[in-house]
Short mmCIF file of C-alpha atoms in Angstrom, two decimals:
data_model
loop_
_atom_site.label_atom_id
_atom_site.label_comp_id
_atom_site.label_asym_id
_atom_site.label_seq_id
_atom_site.Cartn_x
_atom_site.Cartn_y
_atom_site.Cartn_z
CA MET A 1 260.45 -53.88 -71.58
CA SER A 2 259.23 -50.40 -69.43
CA ARG A 3 256.28 -48.92 -70.22
CA TYR A 4 258.27 -45.74 -68.67
CA PRO A 5 260.48 -43.15 -69.99
CA PRO A 6 264.28 -44.17 -69.30
CA VAL A 7 265.16 -42.69 -65.53
CA SER A 8 266.57 -38.94 -66.86
CA PRO A 9 270.04 -37.32 -65.31
CA ARG A 10 270.01 -35.79 -62.89
CA PRO A 11 269.24 -32.00 -64.56
CA GLU A 12 271.93 -29.35 -63.30
CA LEU A 13 270.85 -25.47 -63.44
CA PRO A 14 271.55 -23.59 -66.54
CA GLU A 15 274.44 -20.92 -66.47
CA GLU A 16 272.16 -18.38 -67.68
CA PHE A 17 269.90 -18.76 -64.47
CA ARG A 18 273.51 -18.88 -61.37
CA PHE A 19 274.09 -15.83 -63.79
CA LEU A 20 270.47 -14.28 -63.00
CA CYS A 21 270.72 -15.06 -59.63
CA MET A 22 273.93 -13.53 -59.42
CA LEU A 23 272.19 -9.87 -61.23
CA HIS A 24 269.39 -10.46 -58.22
CA ASN A 25 271.67 -11.25 -55.65
CA VAL A 26 273.86 -7.43 -56.14
CA GLY A 27 270.96 -5.55 -55.81
CA ALA A 28 269.74 -5.07 -60.09
CA ILE A 29 266.39 -5.86 -59.41
CA ASN A 30 264.56 -2.63 -60.64
CA ALA A 31 265.54 0.02 -63.36
CA GLU A 32 266.93 2.52 -60.52
CA ARG A 33 269.27 0.39 -59.79
CA SER A 34 270.22 -1.76 -62.98
CA LEU A 35 274.29 -2.08 -64.11
CA LYS A 36 276.35 -1.78 -67.34
CA VAL A 37 277.83 -4.91 -68.89
CA GLU A 38 281.04 -4.19 -67.61
CA GLU A 39 280.01 -3.11 -64.00
CA ILE A 40 278.56 -6.55 -64.04
CA ALA A 41 281.51 -8.18 -65.03
CA LYS A 42 283.34 -6.66 -62.57
CA TRP A 43 280.61 -8.08 -59.75
CA THR A 44 280.43 -11.28 -61.09
CA ASP A 45 283.72 -12.29 -62.08
CA LYS A 46 282.55 -13.37 -66.46
CA GLU A 47 283.71 -11.87 -69.76
CA VAL A 48 281.96 -9.68 -71.18
CA SER A 49 280.65 -11.76 -74.12
CA THR A 50 279.62 -14.69 -71.50
CA ILE A 51 277.69 -11.65 -70.18
CA GLY A 52 276.41 -10.85 -72.98
CA GLU A 53 274.80 -13.81 -74.18
CA PHE A 54 273.28 -14.90 -70.99
CA LEU A 55 271.45 -11.37 -70.99
CA ARG A 56 269.99 -11.92 -74.47
CA LYS A 57 268.72 -15.55 -73.71
CA LEU A 58 267.47 -14.22 -70.43
CA ALA A 59 265.54 -10.93 -71.97
CA GLU A 60 264.27 -13.72 -74.59
CA LEU A 61 263.04 -15.04 -71.31
CA GLY A 62 261.74 -11.88 -69.90
CA TYR A 63 263.67 -12.28 -66.61
CA VAL A 64 266.06 -9.73 -67.21
CA GLN A 65 264.95 -5.93 -68.98
CA ALA A 66 267.23 -3.40 -70.82
CA VAL A 67 267.69 0.98 -70.21
CA LYS A 68 268.82 3.18 -72.17
CA SER A 69 269.93 5.51 -69.75
CA ASN A 70 273.68 6.92 -70.31
CA GLY A 71 274.58 3.15 -71.92
CA VAL A 72 272.55 0.06 -72.69
CA LYS A 73 272.10 -1.02 -67.72
CA TYR A 74 269.87 -4.60 -67.87
CA HIS A 75 268.73 -5.34 -64.46
CA VAL A 76 265.85 -8.52 -63.08
CA SER A 77 262.56 -8.31 -64.42
CA VAL A 78 259.74 -8.70 -61.84
CA ALA A 79 259.69 -12.11 -63.60
CA GLY A 80 262.90 -12.66 -63.10
CA ILE A 81 263.18 -11.50 -59.58
CA ARG A 82 260.75 -14.84 -59.45
CA LYS A 83 261.90 -16.93 -61.62
CA VAL A 84 265.64 -16.88 -58.71
CA LEU A 85 262.78 -17.46 -55.95
CA THR A 86 261.76 -20.03 -57.09
CA LEU A 87 266.10 -21.13 -57.37
CA TYR A 88 266.45 -20.75 -53.83
CA SER A 89 263.60 -22.79 -52.04
CA MET B 1 250.37 -8.90 -26.97
CA LYS B 2 252.71 -6.67 -29.74
CA ILE B 3 254.00 -9.51 -32.21
CA CYS B 4 256.79 -9.19 -34.43
CA LEU B 5 256.97 -11.75 -37.05
CA LEU B 6 260.34 -11.26 -39.39
CA SER B 7 259.92 -13.15 -42.48
CA TRP B 8 262.57 -13.07 -45.59
CA GLU B 9 259.49 -13.20 -47.46
CA PHE B 10 255.75 -11.94 -48.02
CA PRO B 11 254.16 -11.25 -50.56
CA PRO B 12 254.44 -10.31 -53.14
CA ARG B 13 257.61 -11.47 -52.35
CA ILE B 14 256.13 -15.00 -52.79
CA VAL B 15 259.25 -17.86 -52.55
CA GLY B 16 256.73 -20.70 -51.22
CA GLY B 17 254.36 -21.04 -48.87
CA ILE B 18 256.20 -19.55 -45.93
CA ALA B 19 254.65 -15.64 -47.27
CA ARG B 20 251.10 -17.37 -47.73
CA HIS B 21 251.42 -18.60 -44.26
CA VAL B 22 252.92 -15.11 -42.79
CA PHE B 23 249.86 -13.75 -43.85
CA GLY B 24 247.58 -15.74 -42.60
CA LEU B 25 249.43 -15.76 -39.37
CA ALA B 26 249.35 -12.20 -39.30
CA LYS B 27 246.15 -10.85 -40.42
CA ALA B 28 244.30 -13.71 -38.10
CA LEU B 29 246.48 -12.26 -34.48
CA ALA B 30 245.43 -8.80 -35.94
CA LYS B 31 241.90 -9.74 -35.94
CA ASP B 32 241.73 -11.17 -32.35
CA GLY B 33 242.95 -7.76 -31.77
CA HIS B 34 247.62 -8.32 -31.16
CA ASP B 35 249.38 -5.53 -32.70
CA VAL B 36 251.26 -7.05 -35.83
CA GLY B 37 254.15 -6.02 -37.04
CA VAL B 38 256.00 -7.74 -40.52
CA VAL B 39 259.34 -7.01 -40.85
CA THR B 40 260.20 -7.84 -44.60
CA LEU B 41 262.42 -7.89 -47.38
CA ASP B 42 261.59 -5.50 -50.64
CA PHE B 43 260.19 -5.89 -54.00
CA PRO B 44 259.50 -3.30 -56.71
CA GLY B 45 256.63 -2.08 -56.69
CA ALA B 46 256.01 -2.97 -53.31
CA PRO B 47 255.88 0.32 -50.27
CA ASP B 48 258.72 -0.01 -47.36
CA TYR B 49 255.99 0.59 -45.04
CA GLU B 50 252.15 0.10 -45.04
CA GLU B 51 249.63 -0.78 -42.98
CA ILE B 52 246.88 -3.47 -44.94
CA GLU B 53 244.61 -5.56 -42.52
CA SER B 54 245.06 -3.80 -39.15
CA PHE B 55 248.45 -5.19 -39.57
CA LYS B 56 251.70 -2.90 -40.52
CA ILE B 57 254.24 -4.29 -42.37
CA TYR B 58 258.04 -2.80 -42.81
CA ARG B 59 259.59 -3.52 -45.77
CA SER B 60 263.93 -3.75 -45.88
CA LYS B 61 265.76 -2.19 -48.46
CA THR B 62 269.05 -4.57 -49.49
CA GLU B 63 271.47 -1.26 -50.11
CA VAL B 64 274.58 -4.36 -50.40
CA GLY B 65 274.55 -7.24 -52.66
CA HIS B 66 276.76 -9.81 -53.69
CA PRO B 67 276.79 -12.89 -55.77
CA ASN B 68 276.78 -15.90 -53.43
CA PHE B 69 273.33 -16.31 -52.26
CA LEU B 70 275.00 -17.60 -48.26
CA VAL B 71 276.82 -14.24 -48.68
CA TRP B 72 273.81 -12.30 -49.99
CA ALA B 73 272.09 -13.80 -47.73
CA PHE B 74 273.91 -12.34 -44.58
CA LEU B 75 273.61 -8.63 -46.09
CA PHE B 76 270.30 -8.76 -46.40
CA ASN B 77 270.21 -10.33 -42.28
CA HIS B 78 272.09 -6.91 -41.62
CA PHE B 79 269.88 -4.66 -43.31
CA LEU B 80 266.49 -7.01 -41.72
CA GLU B 81 268.46 -5.64 -38.67
CA LYS B 82 268.50 -2.24 -39.23
CA ARG B 83 265.02 -2.03 -40.39
CA LEU B 84 263.81 -3.92 -37.14
CA ALA B 85 265.56 -1.32 -35.37
CA THR B 86 263.14 1.44 -36.91
CA ALA B 87 259.79 -1.37 -36.18
CA GLU B 88 260.91 -0.90 -33.11
CA ARG B 89 261.08 2.77 -32.12
CA ASP B 90 257.60 2.69 -34.00
CA PHE B 91 255.61 -0.11 -31.00
CA ASP B 92 257.93 -2.15 -28.82
CA PHE B 93 257.12 -4.77 -29.86
CA ASP B 94 256.55 -8.19 -26.79
CA LEU B 95 259.01 -10.38 -29.21
CA ILE B 96 259.97 -11.67 -32.41
CA HIS B 97 258.78 -14.20 -34.54
CA VAL B 98 260.90 -15.76 -36.98
CA HIS B 99 260.21 -17.73 -39.92
CA ASP B 100 263.16 -20.16 -41.82
CA TRP B 101 266.58 -19.76 -41.40
CA LEU B 102 266.56 -16.99 -44.03
CA ALA B 103 265.52 -14.20 -41.38
CA ALA B 104 266.87 -16.39 -38.29
CA PRO B 105 270.58 -14.29 -37.59
CA ALA B 106 268.35 -11.06 -37.24
CA GLY B 107 266.27 -12.13 -36.09
CA ILE B 108 268.94 -13.45 -33.46
CA GLY B 109 271.01 -10.67 -32.98
CA PHE B 110 267.69 -8.66 -32.94
CA LYS B 111 267.19 -11.20 -29.20
CA HIS B 112 270.54 -10.24 -27.57
CA PHE B 113 270.22 -6.25 -27.91
CA MET B 114 266.98 -5.43 -27.22
CA ASN B 115 266.47 -8.86 -25.24
CA LYS B 116 263.41 -10.49 -26.76
CA PRO B 117 262.33 -13.68 -26.31
CA LEU B 118 262.68 -15.03 -29.94
CA ILE B 119 260.04 -17.52 -31.58
CA CYS B 120 261.69 -20.17 -34.29
CA THR B 121 258.47 -21.79 -36.53
CA MET B 122 260.53 -24.34 -38.71
CA HIS B 123 258.81 -25.07 -42.05
CA SER B 124 260.86 -27.46 -43.64
CA THR B 125 264.74 -28.26 -43.22
CA GLU B 126 268.02 -28.29 -45.66
CA GLU B 127 268.47 -31.68 -44.65
CA GLY B 128 264.79 -33.08 -45.71
CA ARG B 129 264.82 -30.36 -48.64
CA SER B 130 268.42 -31.30 -50.42
CA SER B 131 270.39 -33.85 -48.01
CA LEU B 132 272.87 -31.53 -47.63
CA HIS B 133 274.34 -32.62 -50.53
CA HIS B 134 276.97 -29.81 -50.91
CA PRO B 135 279.02 -27.44 -48.13
CA ASP B 136 276.45 -24.80 -49.02
CA SER B 137 273.79 -27.21 -47.44
CA TYR B 138 275.96 -27.82 -44.45
CA MET B 139 275.80 -23.99 -44.02
CA ILE B 140 272.06 -24.08 -44.50
CA ASP B 141 271.44 -27.34 -41.91
CA GLY B 142 274.27 -24.97 -39.02
CA MET B 143 272.10 -21.78 -39.65
CA GLU B 144 268.84 -23.55 -39.19
CA TRP B 145 270.55 -25.04 -36.47
CA TRP B 146 271.30 -22.46 -35.24
CA ALA B 147 267.85 -20.59 -35.11
CA CYS B 148 266.49 -23.59 -33.68
CA TYR B 149 269.16 -23.39 -30.12
CA GLU B 150 268.35 -19.81 -29.83
CA ALA B 151 265.03 -20.11 -29.75
CA ALA B 152 262.94 -20.17 -26.85
CA ARG B 153 260.43 -22.47 -28.29
CA ILE B 154 260.47 -23.67 -31.72
CA ILE B 155 256.68 -24.28 -33.63
CA VAL B 156 256.10 -26.67 -36.84
CA THR B 157 253.17 -27.62 -38.63
CA SER B 158 253.73 -31.26 -38.72
CA ASN B 159 254.73 -34.15 -35.84
CA SER B 160 256.42 -35.50 -39.06
CA MET B 161 258.72 -31.81 -38.95
CA LYS B 162 259.14 -32.52 -34.74
CA GLY B 163 260.94 -35.81 -35.66
CA GLU B 164 263.11 -33.99 -38.05
CA ILE B 165 263.94 -31.12 -35.50
CA CYS B 166 264.33 -33.89 -32.40
CA ASN B 167 266.10 -36.51 -33.80
CA HIS B 168 267.90 -34.38 -36.66
CA PHE B 169 268.78 -31.40 -34.98
CA LYS B 170 269.05 -33.09 -31.27
CA MET B 171 266.36 -30.37 -30.01
CA PRO B 172 264.00 -31.54 -26.69
CA GLY B 173 260.60 -32.61 -27.72
CA GLU B 174 258.88 -30.65 -24.92
CA ASP B 175 261.04 -26.84 -26.34
CA VAL B 176 258.63 -28.15 -30.03
CA ASP B 177 255.28 -27.26 -30.95
CA VAL B 178 253.19 -28.72 -33.94
CA ILE B 179 250.65 -26.18 -35.25
CA PRO B 180 249.22 -26.53 -38.87
CA ASN B 181 249.11 -24.34 -41.24
CA ALA B 182 246.33 -22.84 -42.19
CA ILE B 183 244.28 -22.24 -45.20
CA ASP B 184 241.11 -18.97 -45.50
CA VAL B 185 238.76 -21.34 -46.83
CA GLU B 186 236.47 -17.73 -48.11
CA LYS B 187 239.53 -17.68 -51.02
CA TYR B 188 237.56 -20.49 -52.51
CA ASN B 189 233.84 -19.08 -51.86
CA VAL B 190 234.54 -17.52 -55.10
CA ASP B 191 232.03 -18.17 -58.76
CA ALA B 192 234.94 -18.96 -61.24
CA ASP B 193 233.50 -19.84 -64.95
CA ARG B 194 234.87 -23.60 -64.49
CA TRP B 195 234.94 -24.29 -69.19
CA ALA B 196 235.77 -20.60 -69.93
CA VAL B 197 238.86 -21.45 -66.93
CA ARG B 198 239.45 -25.09 -68.41
CA ARG B 199 240.00 -23.89 -72.07
CA ARG B 200 242.20 -21.23 -70.87
CA PHE B 201 244.25 -23.52 -69.79
CA GLY B 202 244.04 -26.04 -72.70
CA VAL B 203 241.66 -28.45 -71.35
CA GLY B 204 238.38 -29.21 -73.63
CA ASP B 205 235.15 -29.55 -72.24
CA HIS B 206 235.19 -33.18 -72.02
CA GLU B 207 238.36 -33.76 -71.08
CA LYS B 208 239.59 -34.74 -67.21
CA MET B 209 241.96 -31.69 -65.65
CA VAL B 210 244.91 -32.85 -63.51
CA LEU B 211 246.35 -30.78 -61.73
CA PHE B 212 249.97 -30.57 -59.85
CA VAL B 213 250.40 -27.19 -57.82
CA GLY B 214 254.17 -26.18 -56.37
CA ARG B 215 257.68 -25.64 -57.05
CA LEU B 216 259.26 -27.98 -59.88
CA VAL B 217 262.24 -29.13 -57.47
CA PRO B 218 262.98 -32.96 -56.47
CA GLN B 219 261.81 -32.58 -53.39
CA LYS B 220 258.00 -31.97 -55.27
CA GLY B 221 258.48 -35.53 -57.02
CA VAL B 222 256.57 -33.71 -60.13
CA GLU B 223 258.72 -35.81 -62.51
CA TYR B 224 257.58 -38.87 -61.38
CA LEU B 225 253.23 -37.72 -61.77
CA ILE B 226 254.44 -37.17 -65.50
CA ARG B 227 256.52 -41.09 -65.58
CA ALA B 228 252.97 -41.61 -65.12
CA VAL B 229 251.39 -39.67 -67.17
CA PRO B 230 250.95 -42.12 -70.67
CA ARG B 231 249.77 -45.07 -68.17
CA ILE B 232 246.95 -42.54 -66.51
CA GLY B 233 246.53 -41.61 -70.62
CA TRP B 234 246.17 -45.11 -71.91
CA ARG B 235 243.38 -45.63 -69.49
CA PHE B 236 241.36 -41.93 -69.74
CA PRO B 237 242.26 -41.12 -73.50
CA ASP B 238 240.76 -36.81 -72.56
CA ALA B 239 242.82 -36.55 -69.99
CA LYS B 240 245.11 -33.48 -69.92
CA PHE B 241 247.66 -32.22 -67.08
CA VAL B 242 247.77 -28.68 -66.20
CA ILE B 243 251.86 -28.83 -63.78
CA VAL B 244 251.37 -24.81 -62.69
CA GLY B 245 254.79 -23.30 -60.92
CA GLU B 246 258.53 -22.70 -61.39
CA GLY B 247 261.41 -23.85 -60.45
CA TRP B 248 265.20 -25.59 -61.69
CA MET B 249 263.96 -28.19 -62.48
CA ARG B 250 261.98 -27.25 -65.50
CA GLY B 251 263.73 -27.08 -68.61
CA HIS B 252 263.95 -30.91 -67.41
CA LEU B 253 260.38 -32.09 -66.73
CA GLU B 254 259.64 -30.35 -70.41
CA TRP B 255 262.28 -32.47 -71.67
CA LEU B 256 261.00 -35.62 -69.69
CA ALA B 257 257.77 -34.33 -71.06
CA ASP B 258 258.76 -34.75 -74.99
CA ARG B 259 260.56 -38.04 -73.76
CA SER B 260 257.00 -39.56 -73.14
CA GLY B 261 255.25 -38.80 -75.97
CA GLN B 262 252.50 -36.93 -74.45
CA HIS B 263 253.97 -33.34 -74.52
CA TRP B 264 250.61 -32.07 -76.59
CA ARG B 265 248.76 -33.64 -72.83
CA ILE B 266 250.71 -31.19 -70.20
CA ASN B 267 250.52 -27.86 -69.27
CA PHE B 268 253.12 -26.16 -68.03
CA THR B 269 252.02 -22.65 -67.01
CA GLY B 270 254.74 -21.21 -64.60
CA PHE B 271 253.90 -19.05 -61.81
CA ILE B 272 250.45 -18.13 -62.50
CA SER B 273 247.98 -14.87 -60.43
CA ASP B 274 246.69 -15.85 -57.16
CA ASP B 275 242.86 -15.44 -59.03
CA ASP B 276 243.81 -17.70 -61.35
CA LEU B 277 245.35 -19.73 -59.39
CA VAL B 278 241.98 -20.55 -57.31
CA ALA B 279 239.81 -20.53 -60.57
CA LEU B 280 242.37 -23.68 -61.91
CA THR B 281 242.03 -25.71 -58.54
CA LYS B 282 238.31 -25.23 -58.18
CA SER B 283 237.56 -26.20 -61.91
CA ALA B 284 240.30 -29.58 -62.04
CA ASP B 285 238.90 -32.99 -61.14
CA VAL B 286 241.33 -34.21 -59.24
CA MET B 287 244.92 -32.75 -58.16
CA VAL B 288 247.79 -35.25 -57.50
CA VAL B 289 250.73 -33.72 -54.91
CA PRO B 290 253.31 -36.43 -55.85
CA SER B 291 256.24 -34.95 -53.02
CA VAL B 292 258.83 -36.88 -51.77
CA TYR B 293 259.24 -35.07 -48.95
CA GLU B 294 256.39 -32.19 -47.28
CA PRO B 295 256.38 -30.63 -44.07
CA PHE B 296 252.89 -30.48 -44.17
CA GLY B 297 251.42 -29.89 -47.65
CA ILE B 298 249.63 -26.79 -47.62
CA VAL B 299 249.34 -27.72 -51.84
CA ALA B 300 246.60 -30.99 -50.88
CA LEU B 301 244.41 -28.71 -48.15
CA GLU B 302 244.27 -25.75 -50.79
CA GLY B 303 242.97 -28.80 -53.12
CA MET B 304 240.67 -29.66 -49.95
CA ALA B 305 238.90 -26.14 -49.73
CA ALA B 306 238.52 -25.88 -53.59
CA GLY B 307 235.98 -29.47 -53.59
CA VAL B 308 238.84 -31.00 -55.66
CA PRO B 309 239.70 -34.67 -54.62
CA VAL B 310 243.53 -35.09 -54.06
CA VAL B 311 246.24 -37.79 -54.31
CA VAL B 312 248.47 -37.27 -52.11
CA SER B 313 252.21 -39.60 -51.65
CA GLN B 314 252.02 -41.17 -47.84
CA VAL B 315 255.11 -38.49 -47.03
CA GLY B 316 255.57 -36.59 -43.78
CA GLY B 317 252.73 -33.97 -43.36
CA LEU B 318 250.57 -35.16 -45.94
CA ALA B 319 250.16 -38.39 -44.19
CA GLU B 320 248.45 -35.96 -41.04
CA VAL B 321 246.67 -33.66 -43.20
CA VAL B 322 244.94 -36.14 -45.74
CA GLU B 323 242.87 -39.52 -44.51
CA HIS B 324 243.43 -42.20 -46.90
CA ASP B 325 239.85 -43.49 -48.20
CA LYS B 326 238.14 -40.69 -46.32
CA THR B 327 239.95 -37.48 -47.33
CA GLY B 328 242.00 -38.32 -49.91
CA VAL B 329 244.02 -41.25 -51.76
CA TYR B 330 247.18 -42.04 -50.82
CA VAL B 331 249.72 -43.13 -52.83
CA TYR B 332 253.87 -44.38 -52.64
CA PRO B 333 256.05 -41.82 -52.50
CA ARG B 334 258.39 -42.08 -56.19
CA SER B 335 255.77 -44.76 -57.74
CA VAL B 336 254.18 -44.22 -60.85
CA ASP B 337 252.00 -47.22 -60.70
CA SER B 338 250.41 -45.72 -57.28
CA ILE B 339 250.43 -42.29 -58.54
CA ALA B 340 248.41 -43.65 -61.60
CA TRP B 341 246.27 -46.25 -59.76
CA GLY B 342 245.33 -42.94 -57.47
CA VAL B 343 244.55 -40.75 -59.58
CA GLU B 344 242.29 -43.38 -62.10
CA ARG B 345 241.43 -44.57 -58.56
CA VAL B 346 239.62 -41.08 -58.29
CA LEU B 347 237.97 -40.48 -62.09
CA SER B 348 237.08 -43.34 -62.50
CA ASP B 349 234.16 -43.31 -59.81
CA SER B 350 232.29 -40.36 -59.80
CA GLY B 351 230.05 -41.20 -56.09
CA TYR B 352 233.63 -42.13 -54.49
CA ARG B 353 234.90 -38.26 -55.64
CA ASP B 354 232.13 -36.40 -54.12
CA TRP B 355 232.29 -38.70 -50.94
CA LEU B 356 236.06 -37.75 -50.37
CA VAL B 357 234.82 -33.96 -51.41
CA LYS B 358 232.78 -33.63 -48.90
CA ASN B 359 234.52 -35.10 -45.93
CA ALA B 360 237.71 -33.43 -47.35
CA TYR B 361 235.67 -30.00 -46.77
CA SER B 362 234.41 -30.32 -43.75
CA THR B 363 238.30 -31.36 -42.40
CA VAL B 364 239.21 -27.80 -43.40
CA GLN B 365 237.11 -26.03 -41.68
CA SER B 366 237.22 -27.69 -38.70
CA ARG B 367 241.06 -28.45 -38.44
CA PHE B 368 242.62 -25.85 -39.94
CA SER B 369 241.56 -22.80 -40.05
CA TRP B 370 243.61 -19.34 -39.25
CA GLN B 371 242.02 -18.22 -36.04
CA ALA B 372 242.28 -22.36 -34.04
CA VAL B 373 246.09 -21.03 -35.57
CA ALA B 374 246.42 -17.24 -34.51
CA LYS B 375 244.83 -18.98 -30.88
CA GLN B 376 247.53 -22.29 -30.47
CA THR B 377 250.20 -19.64 -31.87
CA VAL B 378 249.28 -16.94 -29.03
CA GLU B 379 249.30 -19.15 -25.92
CA VAL B 380 253.07 -20.19 -27.53
CA TYR B 381 253.70 -16.80 -27.51
CA LYS B 382 252.04 -16.59 -23.60
CA ARG B 383 254.26 -19.81 -22.32
CA VAL B 384 257.46 -17.02 -23.63
CA LEU B 385 255.99 -14.49 -22.05
CA GLY B 386 255.31 -16.26 -18.57
CA GLU B 387 251.73 -14.86 -18.45
CA GLU B 388 250.56 -18.90 -18.04
#
């Protein structure tokens, strides 16, 4: 019997990280360019409820920040940008 | 000479090794008396324009985005090209030197509009990174070929990369120059409280620290190091592993660490600052670079400069940077047994470890300085400009 852990299945990038990349690519990378959930839904072609769940997870990880300005808007944090950049290379 | 360096990443926007490479090259070229401008993408907190270390940095804002990565890349190239135009008005540069495919469309467009020679450094290839598994990969592969085709000369950092460029893209060997990557050795001449640093990263005073630094992606082979942890831990019960870096595989690697039953030995630090990285590297007992694909292997060079023995996969550029049994230890790529053997070889013999460290440091100083790299790069520029 092998002393080593079994070969694991090929990992997939979690959906919330794909979404983080989209948020980065549409330019929501600072407070001035933050977007409402509805705007993000339009850009990314995803359901508002799905986006809410992604944003909650990403905010917990510190990759997304919320800004209160005429409602709540969201943008990728600096840690989030670094995360996106590592996903691209 | 007036030189424009074009790159999608430049500090503080650090993705992989390109940002540090372009910074080191710009600094060394400016130190040699050349006018250097770097055109790159913006990053929160970084100014649109600044002058540091005697060179200029022009950062471009990407005013329109798109959720798709490739479309986004083409869009930011449009904005990079606009920024190139303002840089060109500021100083009439003699040539454009682009780094990798991501900024290539801007460089190629500008070459034709302004009739300036284009030089391209290929740091890696999509085929090597991901084996062309997806339509986007084929697109990137095509972009890389295009960048090479348009360049007056192609620079690569190792003979292994030269082989890739000539075989895969069918580029003539005489158009490709091999200029190694370099490192700022002075960066490692700092005092670090070794014991405090180790404690901060979860390594006790009498424990052995095995360090990995790199992006957590398949090409870096970190999963094979994690698989080797039980065996190394059996031989050295006081071994601890510090995994520095981020990447899309992180969740999978932590799962693997859990499955091994040895997660308590392994600290995944995520992204850490440059200062912390230097201090941590200087404090390690051994650095492992288990890559399965590595066009150069700057991390090994950083370990060698920091005075830590390196255990590296015998692949690509790594095998050109490190000499087995003299400046480091080779192990077989993708081999858990071999990685465990390499780590054990270094940790079990302090005389051997000191011998490797001494040889490695002397090699880094003589072969991999930025001054030497800048000099070779200028020779390529002169050849392109017909000054030779």
